PDB file of C-alpha atoms in Angstrom:
ATOM      1  CA  UNK A   1      22.584 -47.280 -48.353  1.00 37.00           C
ATOM      2  CA  UNK A   2      26.057 -46.248 -49.407  1.00 35.00           C
ATOM      3  CA  UNK A   3      28.265 -48.741 -51.212  1.00 32.00           C
ATOM      4  CA  UNK A   4      31.954 -48.894 -50.290  1.00 30.00           C
ATOM      5  CA  UNK A   5      34.352 -50.684 -52.632  1.00 32.00           C
ATOM      6  CA  UNK A   6      37.715 -51.490 -51.090  1.00 30.00           C
ATOM      7  CA  UNK A   7      38.674 -54.237 -53.576  1.00 30.00           C
ATOM      8  CA  UNK A   8      39.046 -53.284 -57.239  1.00 26.00           C
ATOM      9  CA  UNK A   9      38.270 -55.626 -60.128  1.00 26.00           C
ATOM     10  CA  UNK A  10      39.933 -55.474 -63.551  1.00 25.00           C
ATOM     11  CA  UNK A  11      37.756 -54.496 -66.522  1.00 23.00           C
ATOM     12  CA  UNK A  12      38.349 -54.162 -70.248  1.00 21.00           C
ATOM     13  CA  UNK A  13      38.186 -50.373 -70.053  1.00 19.00           C
ATOM     14  CA  UNK A  14      40.249 -48.924 -67.166  1.00 21.00           C
ATOM     15  CA  UNK A  15      41.825 -45.497 -66.981  1.00 23.00           C
ATOM     16  CA  UNK A  16      44.950 -45.625 -64.858  1.00 25.00           C
ATOM     17  CA  UNK A  17      45.210 -42.175 -63.289  1.00 26.00           C
ATOM     18  CA  UNK A  18      48.752 -42.736 -62.011  1.00 26.00           C
ATOM     19  CA  UNK A  19      51.493 -45.344 -61.876  1.00 24.00           C
ATOM     20  CA  UNK A  20      52.823 -46.108 -58.385  1.00 25.00           C
ATOM     21  CA  UNK A  21      56.407 -47.101 -57.589  1.00 21.00           C
ATOM     22  CA  UNK A  22      56.686 -48.869 -54.243  1.00 24.00           C
ATOM     23  CA  UNK A  23      59.617 -50.007 -52.135  1.00 21.00           C
ATOM     24  CA  UNK A  24      58.933 -52.465 -49.357  1.00 26.00           C
ATOM     25  CA  UNK A  25      55.219 -51.683 -49.530  1.00 28.00           C
ATOM     26  CA  UNK A  26      55.685 -48.395 -47.660  1.00 28.00           C
ATOM     27  CA  UNK A  27      57.368 -45.645 -49.622  1.00 31.00           C
ATOM     28  CA  UNK A  28      55.500 -44.211 -52.564  1.00 33.00           C
ATOM     29  CA  UNK A  29      56.773 -41.622 -55.010  1.00 36.00           C
ATOM     30  CA  UNK A  30      54.594 -40.407 -57.846  1.00 37.00           C
ATOM     31  CA  UNK A  31      55.130 -37.788 -60.528  1.00 38.00           C
ATOM     32  CA  UNK A  32      52.149 -36.777 -62.634  1.00 39.00           C
ATOM     33  CA  UNK A  33      51.211 -34.027 -65.058  1.00 37.00           C
ATOM     34  CA  UNK A  34      47.703 -32.858 -64.298  1.00 43.00           C
ATOM     35  CA  UNK A  35      45.149 -31.337 -66.640  1.00 44.00           C
ATOM     36  CA  UNK A  36      45.340 -27.877 -65.068  1.00 48.00           C
ATOM     37  CA  UNK A  37      47.845 -25.692 -66.986  1.00 43.00           C
ATOM     38  CA  UNK A  38      51.023 -25.054 -65.065  1.00 45.00           C
ATOM     39  CA  UNK A  39      50.262 -27.473 -62.243  1.00 47.00           C
ATOM     40  CA  UNK A  40      52.754 -30.298 -61.836  1.00 43.00           C
ATOM     41  CA  UNK A  41      52.420 -32.557 -58.815  1.00 44.00           C
ATOM     42  CA  UNK A  42      55.063 -34.701 -57.143  1.00 42.00           C
ATOM     43  CA  UNK A  43      54.102 -36.853 -54.196  1.00 44.00           C
ATOM     44  CA  UNK A  44      56.074 -38.574 -51.487  1.00 44.00           C
ATOM     45  CA  UNK A  45      54.130 -40.573 -48.923  1.00 44.00           C
ATOM     46  CA  UNK A  46      55.439 -42.598 -45.984  1.00 52.00           C
ATOM     47  CA  UNK A  47      52.507 -44.858 -45.246  1.00 55.00           C
ATOM     48  CA  UNK A  48      52.234 -46.136 -41.649  1.00 63.00           C
ATOM     49  CA  UNK A  49      51.197 -49.608 -40.571  1.00 68.00           C
ATOM     50  CA  UNK A  50      47.619 -50.361 -41.570  1.00 76.00           C
ATOM     51  CA  UNK A  51      47.650 -48.057 -44.616  1.00 85.00           C
ATOM     52  CA  UNK A  52      47.708 -49.566 -48.120  1.00 88.00           C
ATOM     53  CA  UNK A  53      48.237 -47.676 -51.369  1.00 86.00           C
ATOM     54  CA  UNK A  54      45.569 -48.893 -53.793  1.00 88.00           C
ATOM     55  CA  UNK A  55      45.923 -49.183 -57.528  1.00 81.00           C
ATOM     56  CA  UNK A  56      43.110 -46.840 -58.500  1.00 69.00           C
ATOM     57  CA  UNK A  57      40.859 -47.984 -61.308  1.00 81.00           C
ATOM     58  CA  UNK A  58      37.692 -46.666 -62.869  1.00 90.00           C
ATOM     59  CA  UNK A  59      35.431 -47.300 -65.858  1.00 93.00           C
ATOM     60  CA  UNK A  60      34.596 -44.629 -68.433  1.00 92.00           C
ATOM     61  CA  UNK A  61      30.903 -43.783 -68.252  1.00 90.00           C
ATOM     62  CA  UNK A  62      30.262 -45.772 -65.068  1.00 95.00           C
ATOM     63  CA  UNK A  63      27.707 -44.573 -62.557  1.00 93.00           C
ATOM     64  CA  UNK A  64      29.303 -42.437 -59.850  1.00 94.00           C
ATOM     65  CA  UNK A  65      28.676 -43.944 -56.408  1.00 94.00           C
ATOM     66  CA  UNK A  66      29.014 -42.010 -53.133  1.00 96.00           C
ATOM     67  CA  UNK A  67      32.002 -44.057 -51.976  1.00 96.00           C
ATOM     68  CA  UNK A  68      35.055 -41.772 -51.899  1.00 96.00           C
ATOM     69  CA  UNK A  69      36.264 -42.972 -55.322  1.00 96.00           C
ATOM     70  CA  UNK A  70      36.334 -41.649 -58.884  1.00 96.00           C
ATOM     71  CA  UNK A  71      34.148 -44.334 -60.447  1.00 95.00           C
ATOM     72  CA  UNK A  72      33.753 -42.787 -63.915  1.00 95.00           C
ATOM     73  CA  UNK A  73      37.331 -41.643 -64.674  1.00 93.00           C
ATOM     74  CA  UNK A  74      36.665 -37.893 -64.865  1.00 94.00           C
ATOM     75  CA  UNK A  75      39.062 -36.878 -62.073  1.00 93.00           C
ATOM     76  CA  UNK A  76      36.237 -35.824 -59.743  1.00 95.00           C
ATOM     77  CA  UNK A  77      35.268 -37.790 -56.650  1.00 97.00           C
ATOM     78  CA  UNK A  78      31.612 -38.525 -55.907  1.00 96.00           C
ATOM     79  CA  UNK A  79      30.111 -35.772 -58.046  1.00 94.00           C
ATOM     80  CA  UNK A  80      26.347 -35.590 -57.574  1.00 94.00           C
ATOM     81  CA  UNK A  81      26.587 -36.665 -53.941  1.00 96.00           C
ATOM     82  CA  UNK A  82      26.039 -33.195 -52.493  1.00 95.00           C
ATOM     83  CA  UNK A  83      29.590 -31.979 -51.953  1.00 95.00           C
ATOM     84  CA  UNK A  84      32.097 -30.219 -54.193  1.00 96.00           C
ATOM     85  CA  UNK A  85      35.070 -30.894 -56.442  1.00 94.00           C
ATOM     86  CA  UNK A  86      37.838 -28.468 -57.378  1.00 93.00           C
ATOM     87  CA  UNK A  87      41.462 -28.206 -58.472  1.00 92.00           C
ATOM     88  CA  UNK A  88      42.226 -30.077 -55.245  1.00 96.00           C
ATOM     89  CA  UNK A  89      39.729 -32.535 -53.768  1.00 97.00           C
ATOM     90  CA  UNK A  90      40.357 -34.977 -50.908  1.00 98.00           C
ATOM     91  CA  UNK A  91      37.568 -37.360 -49.954  1.00 98.00           C
ATOM     92  CA  UNK A  92      37.343 -39.882 -47.107  1.00 98.00           C
ATOM     93  CA  UNK A  93      34.743 -42.680 -46.948  1.00 98.00           C
ATOM     94  CA  UNK A  94      34.435 -45.481 -44.380  1.00 98.00           C
ATOM     95  CA  UNK A  95      32.447 -48.636 -43.727  1.00 97.00           C
ATOM     96  CA  UNK A  96      31.107 -48.530 -40.141  1.00 98.00           C
ATOM     97  CA  UNK A  97      29.130 -46.180 -37.903  1.00 98.00           C
ATOM     98  CA  UNK A  98      32.344 -44.683 -36.471  1.00 98.00           C
ATOM     99  CA  UNK A  99      32.962 -40.932 -36.599  1.00 98.00           C
ATOM    100  CA  UNK A 100      36.153 -40.508 -38.641  1.00 98.00           C
ATOM    101  CA  UNK A 101      37.560 -37.017 -39.153  1.00 98.00           C
ATOM    102  CA  UNK A 102      39.517 -35.815 -42.173  1.00 98.00           C
ATOM    103  CA  UNK A 103      42.300 -33.282 -41.566  1.00 98.00           C
ATOM    104  CA  UNK A 104      44.084 -31.450 -44.409  1.00 98.00           C
ATOM    105  CA  UNK A 105      47.003 -29.089 -43.770  1.00 98.00           C
ATOM    106  CA  UNK A 106      47.536 -26.491 -46.502  1.00 97.00           C
ATOM    107  CA  UNK A 107      50.915 -24.953 -47.525  1.00 97.00           C
ATOM    108  CA  UNK A 108      50.473 -22.178 -44.927  1.00 96.00           C
ATOM    109  CA  UNK A 109      50.129 -24.792 -42.197  1.00 97.00           C
ATOM    110  CA  UNK A 110      46.419 -24.104 -41.696  1.00 98.00           C
ATOM    111  CA  UNK A 111      44.480 -27.169 -40.554  1.00 98.00           C
ATOM    112  CA  UNK A 112      41.135 -27.715 -42.268  1.00 98.00           C
ATOM    113  CA  UNK A 113      38.803 -29.940 -40.251  1.00 98.00           C
ATOM    114  CA  UNK A 114      35.386 -29.945 -38.538  1.00 98.00           C
ATOM    115  CA  UNK A 115      36.515 -27.285 -36.028  1.00 98.00           C
ATOM    116  CA  UNK A 116      37.821 -24.924 -38.732  1.00 98.00           C
ATOM    117  CA  UNK A 117      36.104 -25.853 -42.007  1.00 98.00           C
ATOM    118  CA  UNK A 118      37.384 -22.905 -44.069  1.00 97.00           C
ATOM    119  CA  UNK A 119      40.959 -21.708 -44.604  1.00 96.00           C
ATOM    120  CA  UNK A 120      42.198 -18.347 -45.966  1.00 95.00           C
ATOM    121  CA  UNK A 121      43.871 -20.322 -48.775  1.00 95.00           C
ATOM    122  CA  UNK A 122      40.439 -21.285 -50.117  1.00 95.00           C
ATOM    123  CA  UNK A 123      40.252 -24.825 -48.732  1.00 96.00           C
ATOM    124  CA  UNK A 124      36.817 -25.861 -47.480  1.00 97.00           C
ATOM    125  CA  UNK A 125      35.498 -28.873 -45.578  1.00 98.00           C
ATOM    126  CA  UNK A 126      31.984 -29.024 -47.047  1.00 98.00           C
ATOM    127  CA  UNK A 127      31.011 -32.479 -45.765  1.00 97.00           C
ATOM    128  CA  UNK A 128      31.556 -33.161 -42.054  1.00 97.00           C
ATOM    129  CA  UNK A 129      30.120 -36.602 -41.361  1.00 98.00           C
ATOM    130  CA  UNK A 130      29.388 -38.132 -37.942  1.00 98.00           C
ATOM    131  CA  UNK A 131      28.567 -41.758 -38.701  1.00 98.00           C
ATOM    132  CA  UNK A 132      26.185 -43.187 -36.084  1.00 98.00           C
ATOM    133  CA  UNK A 133      26.473 -39.947 -34.115  1.00 98.00           C
ATOM    134  CA  UNK A 134      24.236 -38.315 -36.764  1.00 97.00           C
ATOM    135  CA  UNK A 135      22.208 -41.005 -38.507  1.00 96.00           C
ATOM    136  CA  UNK A 136      19.893 -38.492 -40.225  1.00 97.00           C
ATOM    137  CA  UNK A 137      22.729 -36.879 -42.222  1.00 95.00           C
ATOM    138  CA  UNK A 138      22.974 -37.837 -45.912  1.00 95.00           C
ATOM    139  CA  UNK A 139      26.240 -39.672 -46.688  1.00 96.00           C
ATOM    140  CA  UNK A 140      27.095 -39.744 -42.981  1.00 97.00           C
ATOM    141  CA  UNK A 141      30.247 -41.841 -43.614  1.00 98.00           C
ATOM    142  CA  UNK A 142      31.971 -39.464 -46.055  1.00 98.00           C
ATOM    143  CA  UNK A 143      34.031 -36.275 -45.506  1.00 98.00           C
ATOM    144  CA  UNK A 144      35.276 -33.949 -48.247  1.00 98.00           C
ATOM    145  CA  UNK A 145      37.785 -31.075 -48.523  1.00 98.00           C
ATOM    146  CA  UNK A 146      38.260 -29.084 -51.727  1.00 97.00           C
ATOM    147  CA  UNK A 147      39.794 -25.977 -53.274  1.00 96.00           C
ATOM    148  CA  UNK A 148      37.550 -24.469 -55.941  1.00 90.00           C
ATOM    149  CA  UNK A 149      37.592 -21.373 -58.119  1.00 79.00           C
ATOM    150  CA  UNK A 150      41.141 -20.050 -58.271  1.00 71.00           C
ATOM    151  CA  UNK A 151      44.267 -22.195 -58.451  1.00 79.00           C
ATOM    152  CA  UNK A 152      45.174 -23.636 -55.042  1.00 89.00           C
ATOM    153  CA  UNK A 153      48.273 -22.246 -53.324  1.00 91.00           C
ATOM    154  CA  UNK A 154      51.715 -23.635 -54.068  1.00 92.00           C
ATOM    155  CA  UNK A 155      53.462 -25.758 -51.465  1.00 94.00           C
ATOM    156  CA  UNK A 156      53.002 -28.918 -49.445  1.00 94.00           C
ATOM    157  CA  UNK A 157      49.676 -30.442 -48.429  1.00 95.00           C
ATOM    158  CA  UNK A 158      49.337 -33.114 -45.733  1.00 95.00           C
ATOM    159  CA  UNK A 159      46.408 -35.496 -45.231  1.00 96.00           C
ATOM    160  CA  UNK A 160      45.457 -37.100 -41.913  1.00 96.00           C
ATOM    161  CA  UNK A 161      42.531 -39.147 -40.585  1.00 97.00           C
ATOM    162  CA  UNK A 162      41.472 -39.525 -36.938  1.00 97.00           C
ATOM    163  CA  UNK A 163      39.019 -42.007 -35.421  1.00 98.00           C
ATOM    164  CA  UNK A 164      37.096 -39.902 -32.880  1.00 98.00           C
ATOM    165  CA  UNK A 165      36.294 -41.982 -29.795  1.00 96.00           C
ATOM    166  CA  UNK A 166      34.737 -39.371 -27.547  1.00 96.00           C
ATOM    167  CA  UNK A 167      31.317 -40.995 -27.492  1.00 96.00           C
ATOM    168  CA  UNK A 168      29.867 -44.502 -27.558  1.00 97.00           C
ATOM    169  CA  UNK A 169      28.002 -43.699 -30.787  1.00 97.00           C
ATOM    170  CA  UNK A 170      31.393 -43.744 -32.515  1.00 98.00           C
ATOM    171  CA  UNK A 171      33.729 -45.925 -30.453  1.00 97.00           C
ATOM    172  CA  UNK A 172      31.264 -48.857 -30.310  1.00 97.00           C
ATOM    173  CA  UNK A 173      31.730 -49.368 -34.042  1.00 97.00           C
ATOM    174  CA  UNK A 174      35.096 -51.054 -33.566  1.00 97.00           C
ATOM    175  CA  UNK A 175      37.934 -51.203 -36.111  1.00 97.00           C
ATOM    176  CA  UNK A 176      36.983 -49.291 -39.237  1.00 97.00           C
ATOM    177  CA  UNK A 177      38.221 -49.422 -42.818  1.00 97.00           C
ATOM    178  CA  UNK A 178      38.391 -46.135 -44.723  1.00 97.00           C
ATOM    179  CA  UNK A 179      39.418 -45.099 -48.208  1.00 97.00           C
ATOM    180  CA  UNK A 180      40.874 -41.700 -49.119  1.00 96.00           C
ATOM    181  CA  UNK A 181      41.108 -40.422 -52.692  1.00 96.00           C
ATOM    182  CA  UNK A 182      43.142 -37.346 -53.677  1.00 95.00           C
ATOM    183  CA  UNK A 183      42.438 -35.482 -56.920  1.00 94.00           C
ATOM    184  CA  UNK A 184      44.648 -32.633 -58.172  1.00 92.00           C
ATOM    185  CA  UNK A 185      44.056 -30.741 -61.409  1.00 89.00           C
ATOM    186  CA  UNK A 186      41.568 -33.237 -62.752  1.00 90.00           C
ATOM    187  CA  UNK A 187      43.648 -36.377 -62.111  1.00 91.00           C
ATOM    188  CA  UNK A 188      43.520 -38.879 -59.251  1.00 92.00           C
ATOM    189  CA  UNK A 189      46.829 -38.468 -57.475  1.00 89.00           C
ATOM    190  CA  UNK A 190      46.421 -41.400 -55.093  1.00 89.00           C
ATOM    191  CA  UNK A 191      43.953 -43.696 -53.353  1.00 93.00           C
ATOM    192  CA  UNK A 192      44.661 -45.125 -49.900  1.00 93.00           C
ATOM    193  CA  UNK A 193      42.972 -47.772 -47.765  1.00 94.00           C
ATOM    194  CA  UNK A 194      43.457 -47.554 -44.005  1.00 94.00           C
ATOM    195  CA  UNK A 195      42.336 -49.508 -40.965  1.00 95.00           C
ATOM    196  CA  UNK A 196      41.840 -47.510 -37.769  1.00 96.00           C
ATOM    197  CA  UNK A 197      40.888 -48.419 -34.227  1.00 96.00           C
ATOM    198  CA  UNK A 198      39.189 -46.093 -31.754  1.00 97.00           C
ATOM    199  CA  UNK A 199      41.201 -42.896 -31.109  1.00 97.00           C
ATOM    200  CA  UNK A 200      43.863 -43.849 -33.668  1.00 95.00           C
ATOM    201  CA  UNK A 201      45.298 -41.151 -35.940  1.00 94.00           C
ATOM    202  CA  UNK A 202      47.113 -41.696 -39.259  1.00 93.00           C
ATOM    203  CA  UNK A 203      49.104 -39.073 -41.164  1.00 91.00           C
ATOM    204  CA  UNK A 204      49.784 -40.872 -44.423  1.00 85.00           C
ATOM    205  CA  UNK A 205      49.945 -38.645 -47.514  1.00 89.00           C
ATOM    206  CA  UNK A 206      51.726 -35.459 -48.571  1.00 90.00           C
ATOM    207  CA  UNK A 207      51.862 -33.812 -51.974  1.00 90.00           C
ATOM    208  CA  UNK A 208      53.474 -30.692 -53.407  1.00 90.00           C
ATOM    209  CA  UNK A 209      52.052 -28.164 -55.860  1.00 90.00           C
ATOM    210  CA  UNK A 210      54.872 -25.915 -57.230  1.00 84.00           C
TER     211      UNK A 210
END
């Protein structure tokens, strides 16, 4: 059984990947220097209703759990869970049998999702989960997009999540809480918690790689 942690507890040893500046609980602007040479990331996110920016925390040396979070502070999300990390990694995990879909738009405007899992820019959806619509799939409540190998293209990336309601196997699950973590250049750029109802779509995070 997967474990999903949506509340974070303080510990004596916590690596803060980023500091968040918020105004009115909605607008988030973050500037961070990542560990990849020459890659500087600046993020602006207008978070819609039902989306919360989490203060990401982790513990050095902790066991990595398949939960859409960087548990052990190494800048990778869910390593060892069967999907990949890279210079850019975006991972969605959720807590019901719903079928949530992760969409990532690359700087060329290409949409990476279950219907087009590979982009010319190098982005790959390597974990397309179906929740209760595919109960035999390992980690069937986690989706993952990554850019590996060469440096990802410069420009703006946009992250979106959709609650697919085309079948009872998904829509019967009711309101669903998800968490999305974004890693760029070996640092966690942001972690978001969102609540979605059937057929709801949330576009909630953008980031720029110069």
